[in-house]
Amino acid sequence: MPFEMLDKKGQIIGFDVDIARQMAKAMGVKLEIINTEWDGIIPGLLTKKYDIIIAGMTITPQRNLKLSFSDPYIVIGQTILLNKKHEGKITSYEQLNNKKYTIASKLGTTGENAVKRLLPLAQYKSYQTSQEGALEVLNGRVDAFVYDLFQNKTFFETKANGKAIFLSKPFTYEPLAFAFRRSDPDFLNWLNNWLRQIKNDGTYDKYYKRWFESYEWEKRIK
């Protein structure tokens, strides 16, 4: 949330979905969205199960060796959702670098990489979805959940119900971009020009406000 999620009807909705629809319209093609587990998303692209990843993916040097990326369409960073019992005691990510703490993140993500790289002394647990990991904080089974700024912010403001603390200052720098196979420089040129266009004609701002500044969409997923 709010990049992509399922509504009550089982349809995929979110900021990335609206951007993808607008892109398909500009290209004059039919959009087909394929729901994919995160740990298989890059292999699926490389084996041509789909043509592009629009899924809140961070540009990393390791991924960039395999994939081409557009210019970033948004910049985020890792933040911390913290169990309520640590309120006032833990105020920064460095304090979690201790074997007495258990930290969670989503499998195969930059959140997982950040925990292993920056908090090596802590115990680590991975989950298939961000929702699972965040809920474990509320249940008290883990001390903290490390994940992207907007997802943690959205979960905290819509689902935490006073059972968690949100350390909202990002402690990593992560530009998100669209990923595709390394074989089409003409498409990369088109994509970057299209991104510049929607960021300057009001289209991007319209979708940003819908998904990041309003929680009206929450009614569609409950």
Short mmCIF file of C-alpha atoms in Angstrom, two decimals:
data_model
loop_
_atom_site.label_atom_id
_atom_site.label_comp_id
_atom_site.label_asym_id
_atom_site.label_seq_id
_atom_site.Cartn_x
_atom_site.Cartn_y
_atom_site.Cartn_z
CA MET A 1 0.00 0.00 0.00
CA PRO A 2 -0.56 2.36 -1.69
CA PHE A 3 1.55 1.34 -4.70
CA GLU A 4 -0.45 -1.82 -5.39
CA MET A 5 -3.02 -3.82 -3.43
CA LEU A 6 -6.16 -5.92 -3.86
CA ASP A 7 -9.60 -4.37 -3.43
CA LYS A 8 -12.67 -6.18 -2.09
CA LYS A 9 -13.40 -7.57 -5.56
CA GLY A 10 -9.90 -9.04 -5.92
CA GLN A 11 -8.82 -6.41 -8.44
CA ILE A 12 -5.34 -4.88 -8.28
CA ILE A 13 -5.45 -1.15 -7.58
CA GLY A 14 -2.95 1.51 -6.50
CA PHE A 15 -0.64 4.31 -7.57
CA ASP A 16 1.48 2.06 -9.78
CA VAL A 17 -1.64 0.64 -11.42
CA ASP A 18 -2.95 4.09 -12.35
CA ILE A 19 0.47 5.04 -13.73
CA ALA A 20 0.57 1.78 -15.73
CA ARG A 21 -2.88 2.43 -17.19
CA GLN A 22 -1.86 5.92 -18.23
CA MET A 23 1.29 4.56 -19.84
CA ALA A 24 -0.61 1.91 -21.80
CA LYS A 25 -3.07 4.55 -22.99
CA ALA A 26 -0.20 6.75 -24.20
CA MET A 27 1.33 3.77 -26.04
CA GLY A 28 -1.98 2.70 -27.57
CA VAL A 29 -1.75 -0.83 -26.14
CA LYS A 30 -3.94 -2.98 -23.90
CA LEU A 31 -2.74 -3.24 -20.30
CA GLU A 32 -2.42 -6.70 -18.76
CA ILE A 33 -1.47 -6.83 -15.07
CA ILE A 34 0.15 -10.03 -13.78
CA ASN A 35 0.13 -10.65 -10.03
CA THR A 36 3.56 -12.05 -9.07
CA GLU A 37 5.32 -13.03 -5.87
CA TRP A 38 8.13 -10.57 -5.19
CA ASP A 39 10.95 -13.13 -5.08
CA GLY A 40 10.02 -14.26 -8.61
CA ILE A 41 9.40 -10.87 -10.16
CA ILE A 42 12.81 -10.41 -11.85
CA PRO A 43 13.03 -14.01 -13.17
CA GLY A 44 9.53 -13.55 -14.60
CA LEU A 45 10.61 -10.46 -16.50
CA LEU A 46 13.78 -12.11 -17.81
CA THR A 47 11.79 -15.14 -19.05
CA LYS A 48 9.34 -12.81 -20.84
CA LYS A 49 6.25 -13.52 -18.74
CA TYR A 50 5.68 -9.77 -18.89
CA ASP A 51 7.37 -6.74 -20.44
CA ILE A 52 7.86 -4.29 -17.60
CA ILE A 53 7.92 -4.15 -13.80
CA ILE A 54 5.95 -1.27 -12.29
CA ALA A 55 5.90 -2.36 -8.67
CA GLY A 56 7.73 0.04 -6.38
CA MET A 57 11.09 -1.45 -7.32
CA THR A 58 14.24 0.27 -6.06
CA ILE A 59 17.15 0.74 -8.43
CA THR A 60 20.13 -1.16 -7.00
CA PRO A 61 23.52 -1.87 -8.60
CA GLN A 62 22.82 -5.61 -8.42
CA ARG A 63 19.47 -5.32 -10.18
CA ASN A 64 20.86 -2.85 -12.69
CA LEU A 65 23.38 -5.46 -13.85
CA LYS A 66 20.44 -7.58 -15.03
CA LEU A 67 17.82 -4.99 -15.94
CA SER A 68 17.38 -1.59 -17.51
CA PHE A 69 15.68 1.07 -15.41
CA SER A 70 13.82 4.24 -16.30
CA ASP A 71 14.58 7.49 -14.53
CA PRO A 72 13.19 7.38 -10.97
CA TYR A 73 9.50 8.19 -10.69
CA ILE A 74 9.61 8.59 -6.89
CA VAL A 75 12.30 8.50 -4.18
CA ILE A 76 11.76 6.79 -0.83
CA GLY A 77 13.83 5.13 1.91
CA GLN A 78 13.54 2.50 4.62
CA THR A 79 11.67 3.41 7.79
CA ILE A 80 10.73 1.61 11.00
CA LEU A 81 7.41 0.48 12.39
CA LEU A 82 8.08 -0.14 16.07
CA ASN A 83 6.15 -2.01 18.74
CA LYS A 84 4.46 0.36 21.20
CA LYS A 85 6.48 -0.99 24.17
CA HIS A 86 9.60 0.69 22.75
CA GLU A 87 8.07 4.18 22.70
CA GLY A 88 10.54 6.75 24.00
CA LYS A 89 13.30 4.13 24.33
CA ILE A 90 14.19 3.57 20.67
CA THR A 91 14.35 6.68 18.50
CA SER A 92 16.66 5.63 15.63
CA TYR A 93 17.49 2.53 13.62
CA GLU A 94 21.00 2.23 15.11
CA GLN A 95 19.55 1.35 18.51
CA LEU A 96 18.00 -1.80 17.04
CA ASN A 97 21.41 -3.25 16.20
CA ASN A 98 21.32 -5.61 19.18
CA LYS A 99 20.78 -9.38 19.47
CA LYS A 100 17.93 -8.83 21.94
CA TYR A 101 15.76 -7.35 19.17
CA THR A 102 13.94 -9.22 16.39
CA ILE A 103 13.40 -7.27 13.19
CA ALA A 104 11.22 -8.19 10.25
CA SER A 105 11.00 -7.18 6.60
CA LYS A 106 9.66 -8.53 3.33
CA LEU A 107 11.55 -11.35 1.61
CA GLY A 108 13.85 -10.30 -1.23
CA THR A 109 13.45 -6.54 -0.75
CA THR A 110 15.78 -3.65 -0.06
CA GLY A 111 14.25 -3.60 3.42
CA GLU A 112 15.67 -7.06 4.02
CA ASN A 113 19.02 -5.94 2.61
CA ALA A 114 19.05 -2.86 4.87
CA VAL A 115 18.46 -4.95 8.00
CA LYS A 116 21.20 -7.44 7.15
CA ARG A 117 23.66 -4.72 6.16
CA LEU A 118 23.02 -2.06 8.81
CA LEU A 119 21.65 -4.10 11.73
CA PRO A 120 23.69 -7.32 11.59
CA LEU A 121 23.53 -8.01 15.34
CA ALA A 122 19.72 -8.14 15.46
CA GLN A 123 17.72 -11.31 14.87
CA TYR A 124 15.95 -11.23 11.50
CA LYS A 125 12.67 -12.71 10.20
CA SER A 126 11.38 -12.40 6.64
CA TYR A 127 7.79 -12.52 5.40
CA GLN A 128 6.23 -13.04 1.98
CA THR A 129 4.14 -9.86 2.25
CA SER A 130 4.64 -6.51 3.94
CA GLN A 131 1.24 -6.85 5.60
CA GLU A 132 2.34 -10.00 7.44
CA GLY A 133 5.51 -8.39 8.76
CA ALA A 134 3.78 -5.21 9.88
CA LEU A 135 1.07 -7.17 11.69
CA GLU A 136 3.73 -9.08 13.62
CA VAL A 137 4.79 -5.76 15.17
CA LEU A 138 1.23 -5.15 16.38
CA ASN A 139 1.02 -8.71 17.72
CA GLY A 140 4.30 -8.24 19.61
CA ARG A 141 6.04 -11.16 17.87
CA VAL A 142 8.75 -8.88 16.46
CA ASP A 143 10.14 -5.62 17.79
CA ALA A 144 10.25 -3.73 14.51
CA PHE A 145 9.34 -3.93 10.84
CA VAL A 146 11.67 -2.26 8.33
CA TYR A 147 10.10 -1.24 5.03
CA ASP A 148 9.55 1.54 2.51
CA LEU A 149 8.44 4.95 3.75
CA PHE A 150 5.01 5.13 2.13
CA GLN A 151 4.00 1.55 2.90
CA ASN A 152 4.92 1.90 6.57
CA LYS A 153 3.30 5.33 6.73
CA THR A 154 0.07 4.02 5.20
CA PHE A 155 -0.04 0.98 7.49
CA PHE A 156 0.64 3.13 10.56
CA GLU A 157 -2.06 5.67 9.72
CA THR A 158 -4.75 3.18 8.69
CA LYS A 159 -4.16 -0.04 10.64
CA ALA A 160 -1.86 0.43 13.65
CA ASN A 161 -4.65 1.54 16.00
CA GLY A 162 -2.21 2.91 18.57
CA LYS A 163 -0.27 -0.36 18.85
CA ALA A 164 2.86 0.87 17.08
CA ILE A 165 5.26 3.78 16.75
CA PHE A 166 6.40 5.06 13.35
CA LEU A 167 10.00 6.26 12.99
CA SER A 168 9.33 8.13 9.78
CA LYS A 169 12.77 9.50 8.92
CA PRO A 170 14.22 7.30 6.13
CA PHE A 171 17.65 5.87 6.87
CA THR A 172 18.40 4.77 3.29
CA TYR A 173 18.13 6.46 -0.12
CA GLU A 174 16.03 4.49 -2.61
CA PRO A 175 14.92 5.73 -6.03
CA LEU A 176 12.04 3.70 -7.49
CA ALA A 177 11.85 3.11 -11.22
CA PHE A 178 10.30 0.96 -13.94
CA ALA A 179 12.36 -2.08 -14.91
CA PHE A 180 12.53 -3.91 -18.23
CA ARG A 181 14.84 -6.22 -20.17
CA ARG A 182 18.14 -4.76 -21.40
CA SER A 183 17.32 -4.81 -25.10
CA ASP A 184 15.31 -1.74 -26.02
CA PRO A 185 17.03 1.69 -25.83
CA ASP A 186 14.25 3.25 -27.92
CA PHE A 187 11.66 2.29 -25.31
CA LEU A 188 13.87 3.68 -22.54
CA ASN A 189 14.03 7.00 -24.41
CA TRP A 190 10.23 7.03 -24.85
CA LEU A 191 9.62 6.09 -21.22
CA ASN A 192 11.83 8.80 -19.74
CA ASN A 193 10.30 11.44 -22.01
CA TRP A 194 6.81 10.26 -21.05
CA LEU A 195 7.69 10.46 -17.33
CA ARG A 196 8.89 14.03 -17.77
CA GLN A 197 5.65 14.86 -19.57
CA ILE A 198 3.26 13.51 -16.90
CA LYS A 199 5.30 15.14 -14.11
CA ASN A 200 4.84 18.52 -15.75
CA ASP A 201 1.27 18.38 -17.09
CA GLY A 202 -0.52 17.60 -13.80
CA THR A 203 -1.13 13.89 -14.46
CA TYR A 204 1.43 12.62 -11.95
CA ASP A 205 0.30 15.06 -9.25
CA LYS A 206 -3.31 13.93 -9.67
CA TYR A 207 -2.42 10.31 -8.97
CA TYR A 208 0.04 11.23 -6.20
CA LYS A 209 -2.65 13.15 -4.32
CA ARG A 210 -5.16 10.33 -4.80
CA TRP A 211 -2.93 7.64 -3.30
CA PHE A 212 -0.50 9.41 -0.96
CA GLU A 213 -2.44 12.38 0.42
CA SER A 214 -5.92 10.86 0.70
CA TYR A 215 -7.03 7.54 2.18
CA GLU A 216 -10.36 7.39 0.38
CA TRP A 217 -9.07 4.26 -1.37
CA GLU A 218 -9.08 2.44 1.98
CA LYS A 219 -12.86 1.97 1.64
CA ARG A 220 -12.23 -0.14 -1.46
CA ILE A 221 -10.04 -2.69 0.33
CA LYS A 222 -12.11 -3.28 3.50
#
